[in-house]
PDB file of C-alpha atoms and ligand atoms in Angstrom:
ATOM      1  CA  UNK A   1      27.263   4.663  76.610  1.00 52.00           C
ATOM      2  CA  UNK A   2      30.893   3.955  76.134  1.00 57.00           C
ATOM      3  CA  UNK A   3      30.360   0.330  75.952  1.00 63.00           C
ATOM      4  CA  UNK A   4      27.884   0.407  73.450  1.00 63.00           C
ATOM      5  CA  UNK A   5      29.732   2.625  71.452  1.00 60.00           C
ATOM      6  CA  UNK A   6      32.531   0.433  71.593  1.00 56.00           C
ATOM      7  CA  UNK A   7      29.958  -2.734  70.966  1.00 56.00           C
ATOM      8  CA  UNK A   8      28.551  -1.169  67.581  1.00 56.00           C
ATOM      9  CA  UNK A   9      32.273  -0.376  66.156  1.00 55.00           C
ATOM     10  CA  UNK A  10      33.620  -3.891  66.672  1.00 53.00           C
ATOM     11  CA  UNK A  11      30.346  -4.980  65.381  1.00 51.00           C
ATOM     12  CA  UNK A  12      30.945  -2.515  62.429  1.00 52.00           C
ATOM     13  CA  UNK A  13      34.547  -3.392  62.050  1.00 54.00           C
ATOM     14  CA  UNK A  14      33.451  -7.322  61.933  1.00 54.00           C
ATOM     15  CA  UNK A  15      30.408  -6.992  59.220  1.00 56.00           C
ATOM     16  CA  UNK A  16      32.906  -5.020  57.258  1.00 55.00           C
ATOM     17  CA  UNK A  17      35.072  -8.037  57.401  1.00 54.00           C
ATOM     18  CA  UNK A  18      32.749 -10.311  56.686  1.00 58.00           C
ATOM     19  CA  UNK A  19      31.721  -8.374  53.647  1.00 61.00           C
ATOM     20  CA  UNK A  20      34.997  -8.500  51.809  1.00 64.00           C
ATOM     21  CA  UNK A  21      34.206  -8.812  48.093  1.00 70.00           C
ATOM     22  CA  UNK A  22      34.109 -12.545  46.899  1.00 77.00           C
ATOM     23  CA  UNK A  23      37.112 -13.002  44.655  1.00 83.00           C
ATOM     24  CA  UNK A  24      37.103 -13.025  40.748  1.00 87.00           C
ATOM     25  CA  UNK A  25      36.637 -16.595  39.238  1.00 87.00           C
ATOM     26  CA  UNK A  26      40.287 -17.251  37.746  1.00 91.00           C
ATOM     27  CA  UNK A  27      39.591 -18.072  33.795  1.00 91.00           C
ATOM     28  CA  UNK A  28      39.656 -21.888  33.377  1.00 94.00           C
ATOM     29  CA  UNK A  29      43.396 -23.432  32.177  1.00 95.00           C
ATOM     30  CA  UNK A  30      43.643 -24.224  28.740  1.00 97.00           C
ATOM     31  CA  UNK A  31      41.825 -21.097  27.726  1.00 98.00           C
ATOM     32  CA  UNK A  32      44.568 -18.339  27.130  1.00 97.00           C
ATOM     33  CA  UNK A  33      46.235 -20.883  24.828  1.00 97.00           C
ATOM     34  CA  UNK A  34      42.818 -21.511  22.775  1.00 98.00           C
ATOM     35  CA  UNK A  35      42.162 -17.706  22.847  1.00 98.00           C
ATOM     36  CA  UNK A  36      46.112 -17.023  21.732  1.00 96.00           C
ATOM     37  CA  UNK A  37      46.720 -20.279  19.403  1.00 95.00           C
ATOM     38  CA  UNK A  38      43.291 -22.274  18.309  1.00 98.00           C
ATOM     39  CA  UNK A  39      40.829 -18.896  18.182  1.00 98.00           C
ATOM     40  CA  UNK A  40      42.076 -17.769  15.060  1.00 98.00           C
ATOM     41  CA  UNK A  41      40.778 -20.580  13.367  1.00 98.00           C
ATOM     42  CA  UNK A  42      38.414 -22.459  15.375  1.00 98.00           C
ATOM     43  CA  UNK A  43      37.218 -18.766  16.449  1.00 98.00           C
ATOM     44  CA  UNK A  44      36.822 -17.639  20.318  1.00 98.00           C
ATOM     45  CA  UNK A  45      32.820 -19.153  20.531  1.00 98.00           C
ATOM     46  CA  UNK A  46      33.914 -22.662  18.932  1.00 98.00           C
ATOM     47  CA  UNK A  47      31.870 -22.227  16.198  1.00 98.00           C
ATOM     48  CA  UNK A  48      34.984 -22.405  13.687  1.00 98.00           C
ATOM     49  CA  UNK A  49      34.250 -20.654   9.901  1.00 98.00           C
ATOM     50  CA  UNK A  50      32.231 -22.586   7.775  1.00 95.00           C
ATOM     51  CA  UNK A  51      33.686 -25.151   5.180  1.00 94.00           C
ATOM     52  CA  UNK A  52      37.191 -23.379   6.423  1.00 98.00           C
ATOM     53  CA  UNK A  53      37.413 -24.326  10.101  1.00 98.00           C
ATOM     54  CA  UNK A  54      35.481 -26.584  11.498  1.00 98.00           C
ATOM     55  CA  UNK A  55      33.425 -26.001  14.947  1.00 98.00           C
ATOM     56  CA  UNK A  56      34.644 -27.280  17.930  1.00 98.00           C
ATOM     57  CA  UNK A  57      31.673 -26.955  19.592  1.00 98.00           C
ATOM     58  CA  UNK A  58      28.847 -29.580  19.674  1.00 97.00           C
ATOM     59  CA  UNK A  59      31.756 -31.479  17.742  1.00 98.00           C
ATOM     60  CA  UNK A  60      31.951 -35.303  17.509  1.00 96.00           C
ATOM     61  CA  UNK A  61      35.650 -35.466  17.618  1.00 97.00           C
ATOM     62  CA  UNK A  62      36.171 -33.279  20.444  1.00 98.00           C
ATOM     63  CA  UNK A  63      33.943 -34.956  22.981  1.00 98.00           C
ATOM     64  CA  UNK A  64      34.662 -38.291  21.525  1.00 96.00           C
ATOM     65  CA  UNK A  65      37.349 -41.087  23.006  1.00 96.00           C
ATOM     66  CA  UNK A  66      40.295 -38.405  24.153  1.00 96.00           C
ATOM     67  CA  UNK A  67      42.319 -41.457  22.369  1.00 96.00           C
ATOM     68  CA  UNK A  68      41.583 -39.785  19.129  1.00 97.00           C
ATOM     69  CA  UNK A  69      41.673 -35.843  19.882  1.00 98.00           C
ATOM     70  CA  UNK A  70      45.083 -36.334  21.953  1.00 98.00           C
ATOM     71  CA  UNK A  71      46.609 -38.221  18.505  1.00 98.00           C
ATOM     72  CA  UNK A  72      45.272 -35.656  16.382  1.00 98.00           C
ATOM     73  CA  UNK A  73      46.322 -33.047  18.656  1.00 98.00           C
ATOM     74  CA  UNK A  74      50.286 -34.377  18.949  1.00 98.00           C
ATOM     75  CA  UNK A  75      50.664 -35.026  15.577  1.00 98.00           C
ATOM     76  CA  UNK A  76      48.183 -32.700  13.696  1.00 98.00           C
ATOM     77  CA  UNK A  77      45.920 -33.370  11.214  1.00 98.00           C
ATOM     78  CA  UNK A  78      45.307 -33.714   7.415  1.00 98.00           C
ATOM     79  CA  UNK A  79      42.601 -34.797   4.757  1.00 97.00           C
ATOM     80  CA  UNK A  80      39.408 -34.637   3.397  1.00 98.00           C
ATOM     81  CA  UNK A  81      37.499 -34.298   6.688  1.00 98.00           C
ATOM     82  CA  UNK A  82      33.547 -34.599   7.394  1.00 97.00           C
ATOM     83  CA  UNK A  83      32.977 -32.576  10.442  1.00 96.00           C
ATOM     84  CA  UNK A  84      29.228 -32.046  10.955  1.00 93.00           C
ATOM     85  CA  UNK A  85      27.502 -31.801   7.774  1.00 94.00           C
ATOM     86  CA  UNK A  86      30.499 -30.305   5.883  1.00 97.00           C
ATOM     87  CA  UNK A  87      33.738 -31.296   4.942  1.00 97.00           C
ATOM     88  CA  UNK A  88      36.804 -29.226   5.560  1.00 98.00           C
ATOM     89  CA  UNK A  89      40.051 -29.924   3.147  1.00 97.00           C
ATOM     90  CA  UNK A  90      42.715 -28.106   5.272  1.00 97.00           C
ATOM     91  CA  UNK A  91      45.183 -28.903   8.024  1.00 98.00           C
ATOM     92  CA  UNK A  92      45.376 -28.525  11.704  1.00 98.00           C
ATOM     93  CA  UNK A  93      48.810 -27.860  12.756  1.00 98.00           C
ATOM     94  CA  UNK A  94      50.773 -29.994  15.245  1.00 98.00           C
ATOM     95  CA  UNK A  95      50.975 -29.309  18.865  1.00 98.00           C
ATOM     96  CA  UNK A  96      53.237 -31.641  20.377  1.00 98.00           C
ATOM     97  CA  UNK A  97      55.863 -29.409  21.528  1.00 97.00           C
ATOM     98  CA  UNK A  98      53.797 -28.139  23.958  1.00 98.00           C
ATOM     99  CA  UNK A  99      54.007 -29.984  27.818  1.00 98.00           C
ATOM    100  CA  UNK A 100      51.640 -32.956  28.523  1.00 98.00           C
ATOM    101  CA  UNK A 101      50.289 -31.015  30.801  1.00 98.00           C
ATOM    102  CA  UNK A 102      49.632 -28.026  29.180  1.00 98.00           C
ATOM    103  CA  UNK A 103      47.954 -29.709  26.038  1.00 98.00           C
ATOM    104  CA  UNK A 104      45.728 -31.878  28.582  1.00 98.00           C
ATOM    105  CA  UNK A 105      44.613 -28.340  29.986  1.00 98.00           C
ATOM    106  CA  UNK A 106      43.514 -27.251  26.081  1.00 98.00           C
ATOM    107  CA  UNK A 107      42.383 -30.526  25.445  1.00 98.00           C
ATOM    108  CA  UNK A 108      40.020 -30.601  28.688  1.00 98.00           C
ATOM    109  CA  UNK A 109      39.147 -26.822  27.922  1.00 98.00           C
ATOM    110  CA  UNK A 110      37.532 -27.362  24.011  1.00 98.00           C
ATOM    111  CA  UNK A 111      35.715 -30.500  26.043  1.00 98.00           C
ATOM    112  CA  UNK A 112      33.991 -28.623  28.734  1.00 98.00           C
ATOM    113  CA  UNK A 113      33.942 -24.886  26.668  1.00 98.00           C
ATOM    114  CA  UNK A 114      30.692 -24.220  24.979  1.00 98.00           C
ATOM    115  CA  UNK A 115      28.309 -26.706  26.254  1.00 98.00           C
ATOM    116  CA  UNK A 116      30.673 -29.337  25.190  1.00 98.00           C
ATOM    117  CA  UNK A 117      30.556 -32.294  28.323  1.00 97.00           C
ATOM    118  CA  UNK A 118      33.129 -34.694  28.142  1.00 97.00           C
ATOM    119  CA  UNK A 119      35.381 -36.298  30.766  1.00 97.00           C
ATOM    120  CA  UNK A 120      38.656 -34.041  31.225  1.00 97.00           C
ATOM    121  CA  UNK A 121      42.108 -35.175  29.452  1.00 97.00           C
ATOM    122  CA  UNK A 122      44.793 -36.759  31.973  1.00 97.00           C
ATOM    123  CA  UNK A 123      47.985 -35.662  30.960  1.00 97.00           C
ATOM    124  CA  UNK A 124      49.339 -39.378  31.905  1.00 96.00           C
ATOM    125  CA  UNK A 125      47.562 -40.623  28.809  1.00 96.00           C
ATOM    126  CA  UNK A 126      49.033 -37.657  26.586  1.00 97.00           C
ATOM    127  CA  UNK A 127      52.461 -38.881  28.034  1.00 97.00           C
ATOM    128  CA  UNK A 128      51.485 -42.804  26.572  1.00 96.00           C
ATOM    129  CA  UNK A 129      50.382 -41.755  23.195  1.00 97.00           C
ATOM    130  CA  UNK A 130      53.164 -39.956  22.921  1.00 97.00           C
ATOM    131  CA  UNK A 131      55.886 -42.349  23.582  1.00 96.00           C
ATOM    132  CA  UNK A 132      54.066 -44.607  21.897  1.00 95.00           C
ATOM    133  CA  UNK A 133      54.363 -42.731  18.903  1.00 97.00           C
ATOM    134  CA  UNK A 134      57.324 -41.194  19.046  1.00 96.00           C
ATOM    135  CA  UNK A 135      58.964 -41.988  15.747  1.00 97.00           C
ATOM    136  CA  UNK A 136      55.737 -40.201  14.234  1.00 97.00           C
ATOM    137  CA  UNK A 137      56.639 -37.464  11.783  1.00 96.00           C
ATOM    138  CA  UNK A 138      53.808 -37.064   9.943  1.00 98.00           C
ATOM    139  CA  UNK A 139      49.942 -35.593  10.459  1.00 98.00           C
ATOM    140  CA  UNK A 140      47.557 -37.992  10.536  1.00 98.00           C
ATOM    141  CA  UNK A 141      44.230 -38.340   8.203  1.00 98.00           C
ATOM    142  CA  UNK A 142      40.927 -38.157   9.299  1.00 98.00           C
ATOM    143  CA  UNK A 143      40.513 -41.888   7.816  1.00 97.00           C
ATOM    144  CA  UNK A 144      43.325 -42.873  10.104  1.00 97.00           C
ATOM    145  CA  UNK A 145      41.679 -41.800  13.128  1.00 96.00           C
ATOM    146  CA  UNK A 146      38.058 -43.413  12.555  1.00 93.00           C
ATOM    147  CA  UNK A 147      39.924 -46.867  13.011  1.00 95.00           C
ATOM    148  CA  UNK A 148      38.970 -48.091  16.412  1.00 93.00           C
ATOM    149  CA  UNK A 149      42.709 -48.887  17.620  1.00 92.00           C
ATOM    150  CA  UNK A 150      43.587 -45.240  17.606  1.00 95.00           C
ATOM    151  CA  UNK A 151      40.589 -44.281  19.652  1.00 93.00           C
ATOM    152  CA  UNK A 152      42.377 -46.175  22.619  1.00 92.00           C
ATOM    153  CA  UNK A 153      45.488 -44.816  24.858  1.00 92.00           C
ATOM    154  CA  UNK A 154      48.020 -48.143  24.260  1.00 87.00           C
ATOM    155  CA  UNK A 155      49.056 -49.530  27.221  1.00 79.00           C
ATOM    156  CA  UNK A 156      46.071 -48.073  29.154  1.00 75.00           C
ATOM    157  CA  UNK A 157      43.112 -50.742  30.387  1.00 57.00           C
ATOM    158  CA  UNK A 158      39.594 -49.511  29.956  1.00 54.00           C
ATOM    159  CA  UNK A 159      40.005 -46.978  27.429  1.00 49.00           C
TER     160      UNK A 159
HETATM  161  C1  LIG B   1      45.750 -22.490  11.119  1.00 55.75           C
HETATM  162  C2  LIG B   1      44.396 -22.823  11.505  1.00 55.75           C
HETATM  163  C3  LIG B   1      44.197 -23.747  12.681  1.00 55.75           C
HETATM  164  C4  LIG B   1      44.669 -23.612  13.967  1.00 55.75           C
HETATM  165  C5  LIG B   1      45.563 -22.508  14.513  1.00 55.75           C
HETATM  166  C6  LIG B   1      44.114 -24.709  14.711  1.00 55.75           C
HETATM  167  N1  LIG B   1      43.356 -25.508  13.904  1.00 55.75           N
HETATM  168 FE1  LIG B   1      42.339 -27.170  14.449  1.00 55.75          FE
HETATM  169  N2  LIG B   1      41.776 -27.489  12.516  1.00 55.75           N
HETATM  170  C7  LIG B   1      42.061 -26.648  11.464  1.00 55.75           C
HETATM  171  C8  LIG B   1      41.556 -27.235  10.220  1.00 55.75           C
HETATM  172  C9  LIG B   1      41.651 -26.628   8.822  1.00 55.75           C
HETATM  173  C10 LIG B   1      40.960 -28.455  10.580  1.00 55.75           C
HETATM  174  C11 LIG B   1      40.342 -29.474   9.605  1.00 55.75           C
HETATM  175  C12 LIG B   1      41.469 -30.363   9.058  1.00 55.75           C
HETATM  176  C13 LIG B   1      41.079 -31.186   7.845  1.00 55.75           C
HETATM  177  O1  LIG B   1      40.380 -30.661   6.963  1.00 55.75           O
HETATM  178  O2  LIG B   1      41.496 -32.380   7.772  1.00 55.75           O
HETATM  179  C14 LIG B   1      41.093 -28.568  12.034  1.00 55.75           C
HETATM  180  C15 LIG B   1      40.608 -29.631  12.787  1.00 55.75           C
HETATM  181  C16 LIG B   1      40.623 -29.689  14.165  1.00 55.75           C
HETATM  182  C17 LIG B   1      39.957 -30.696  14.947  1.00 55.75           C
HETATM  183  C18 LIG B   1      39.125 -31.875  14.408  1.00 55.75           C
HETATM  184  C19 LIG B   1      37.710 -31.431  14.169  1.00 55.75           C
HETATM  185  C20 LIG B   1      36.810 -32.559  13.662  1.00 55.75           C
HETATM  186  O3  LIG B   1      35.650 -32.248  13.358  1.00 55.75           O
HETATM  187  O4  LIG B   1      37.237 -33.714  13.574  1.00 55.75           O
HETATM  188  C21 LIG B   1      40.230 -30.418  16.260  1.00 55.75           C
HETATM  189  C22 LIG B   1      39.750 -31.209  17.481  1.00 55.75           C
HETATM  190  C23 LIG B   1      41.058 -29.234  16.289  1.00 55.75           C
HETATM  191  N3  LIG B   1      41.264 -28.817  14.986  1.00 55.75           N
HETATM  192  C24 LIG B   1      41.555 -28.650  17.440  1.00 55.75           C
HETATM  193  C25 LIG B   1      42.422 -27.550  17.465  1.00 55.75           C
HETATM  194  C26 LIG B   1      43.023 -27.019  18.650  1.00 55.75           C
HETATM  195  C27 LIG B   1      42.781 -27.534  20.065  1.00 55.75           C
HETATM  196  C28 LIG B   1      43.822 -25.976  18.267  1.00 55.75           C
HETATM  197  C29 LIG B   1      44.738 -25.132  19.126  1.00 55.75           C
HETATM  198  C30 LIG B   1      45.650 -25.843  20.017  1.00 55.75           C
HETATM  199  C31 LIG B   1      43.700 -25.867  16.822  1.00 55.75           C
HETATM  200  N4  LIG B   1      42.855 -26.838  16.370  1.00 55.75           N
HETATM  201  C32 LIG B   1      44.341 -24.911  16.070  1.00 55.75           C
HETATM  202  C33 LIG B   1      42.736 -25.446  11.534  1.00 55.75           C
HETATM  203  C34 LIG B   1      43.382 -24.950  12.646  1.00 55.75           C
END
C-alpha cells in the first residue's frame, strides 16, 4: 500500500512536471520599433492611410531587392511616389542613426509582417551601403531608386 502510494505521487509529481505551461512566443525583433516609430504612419496592420502613407503591406518596395529599401531606409525618402495604384507626395524620414543591426531587424520585420515573404535583411549589407554612402546628406527620390544600380549592395556579388 505504501509503495503504491509512493508510486502514484512521484508519478503525480512527474506529469505535473511535464505539464509546465509552454512559454509565451517572444514578439518578433524589429516590431517594438515599427509599433513605436513607423506605426504612426504606416499604421500597426501595414496598411498605411490612403494617398497619405503608403501600405507596407503587399508593397513592391518592401519585398523588393533589400538594395533599395536599406538606401531608402538610411537616407530617407522624398518625391512624387507611385506606391500601388496611388501616389503619395510626402517624405519618409531618415533612419540611419539607428545600429545596422537594429534597422536589419525593422527591415526584416515589414518583410515577413503581414503576409509580406521576402528574404530577411543582413545587417552586413546595411553596414556596405552605408559606408558606401557615407558622404550622403540628402533623401533620396523615388526616381533615384528605380535605377537598377541602387537595387544592388556595392561591393556585394550576387545581389
Ligand atoms: C512621419 C511619417 C512616417 C514615418 C514615421 C515613417 N514613414 Fe515611411 N513613408 C512615409 C511617407 C509619406 C512615404 C512616401 C514618401 C514619398 O511620397 O515619396 C513613406 C514611404 C516609405 C516606404 C516606401 C514605400 C513605397 O511604396 O515605395 C517604406 C519602405 C517606408 N516608408 C518604411 C518606413 C519604415 C520602416 C518606417 C519606420 C522605421 C517608416 N517608414 C516611418 C511616412 C513615414
Amino acid at each position: 500500500m505504501m509503495r503504491k502510494t509512493l508510486f502514484l505521487f512521484v508519478l503525480a509529481a512527474w506529469m505535473g512536471c511535464k505539464q509546465s505551461p509552454s512559454p509565451i512566443p517572444l514578439p518578433p525583433p524589429g516590431m517594438a520599433f515599427y509599433e513605436k516609430q513607423c506605426a504612426s504612419c504606416h499604421q500597426s496592420d501595414g496598411e498605411g492611410v490612403l494617398r497619405t502613407f503608403p501600405p507596407l503591406k503587399n508593397n513592391a518596395t518592401v519585398e523588393g531587392p533589400h538594395g533599395r529599401l536599406i538606401r531608402l531606409a538610411l537616407h530617407g525618402l522624398e518625391g512624387e511616389l507611385l506606391s500601388g495604384s496611388e501616389v503619395y507626395r510626402g517624405a519618409c524620414p531618415p533612419w540611419g542613426h539607428l545600429s545596422d543591426e537594429d534597422l536589419a531587424d525593422i527591415l526584416t520585420f515589414i518583410r515577413k509582417r503581414w503576409g509580406n515573404n521576402a528574404p530577411p535583411v543582413p545587417a552586413d549589407d546595411i553596414k556596405m551601403i552605408r559606408l558606401f554612402y557615407r558622404d550622403r546628406t540628402t533623401p533620396w527620390t523615388p526616381e533615384e531608386l528605380k535605377k537598377p544600380e541602387n537595387t544592388s549592395v556595392p561591393g556585394v556579388a550576387g545581389w
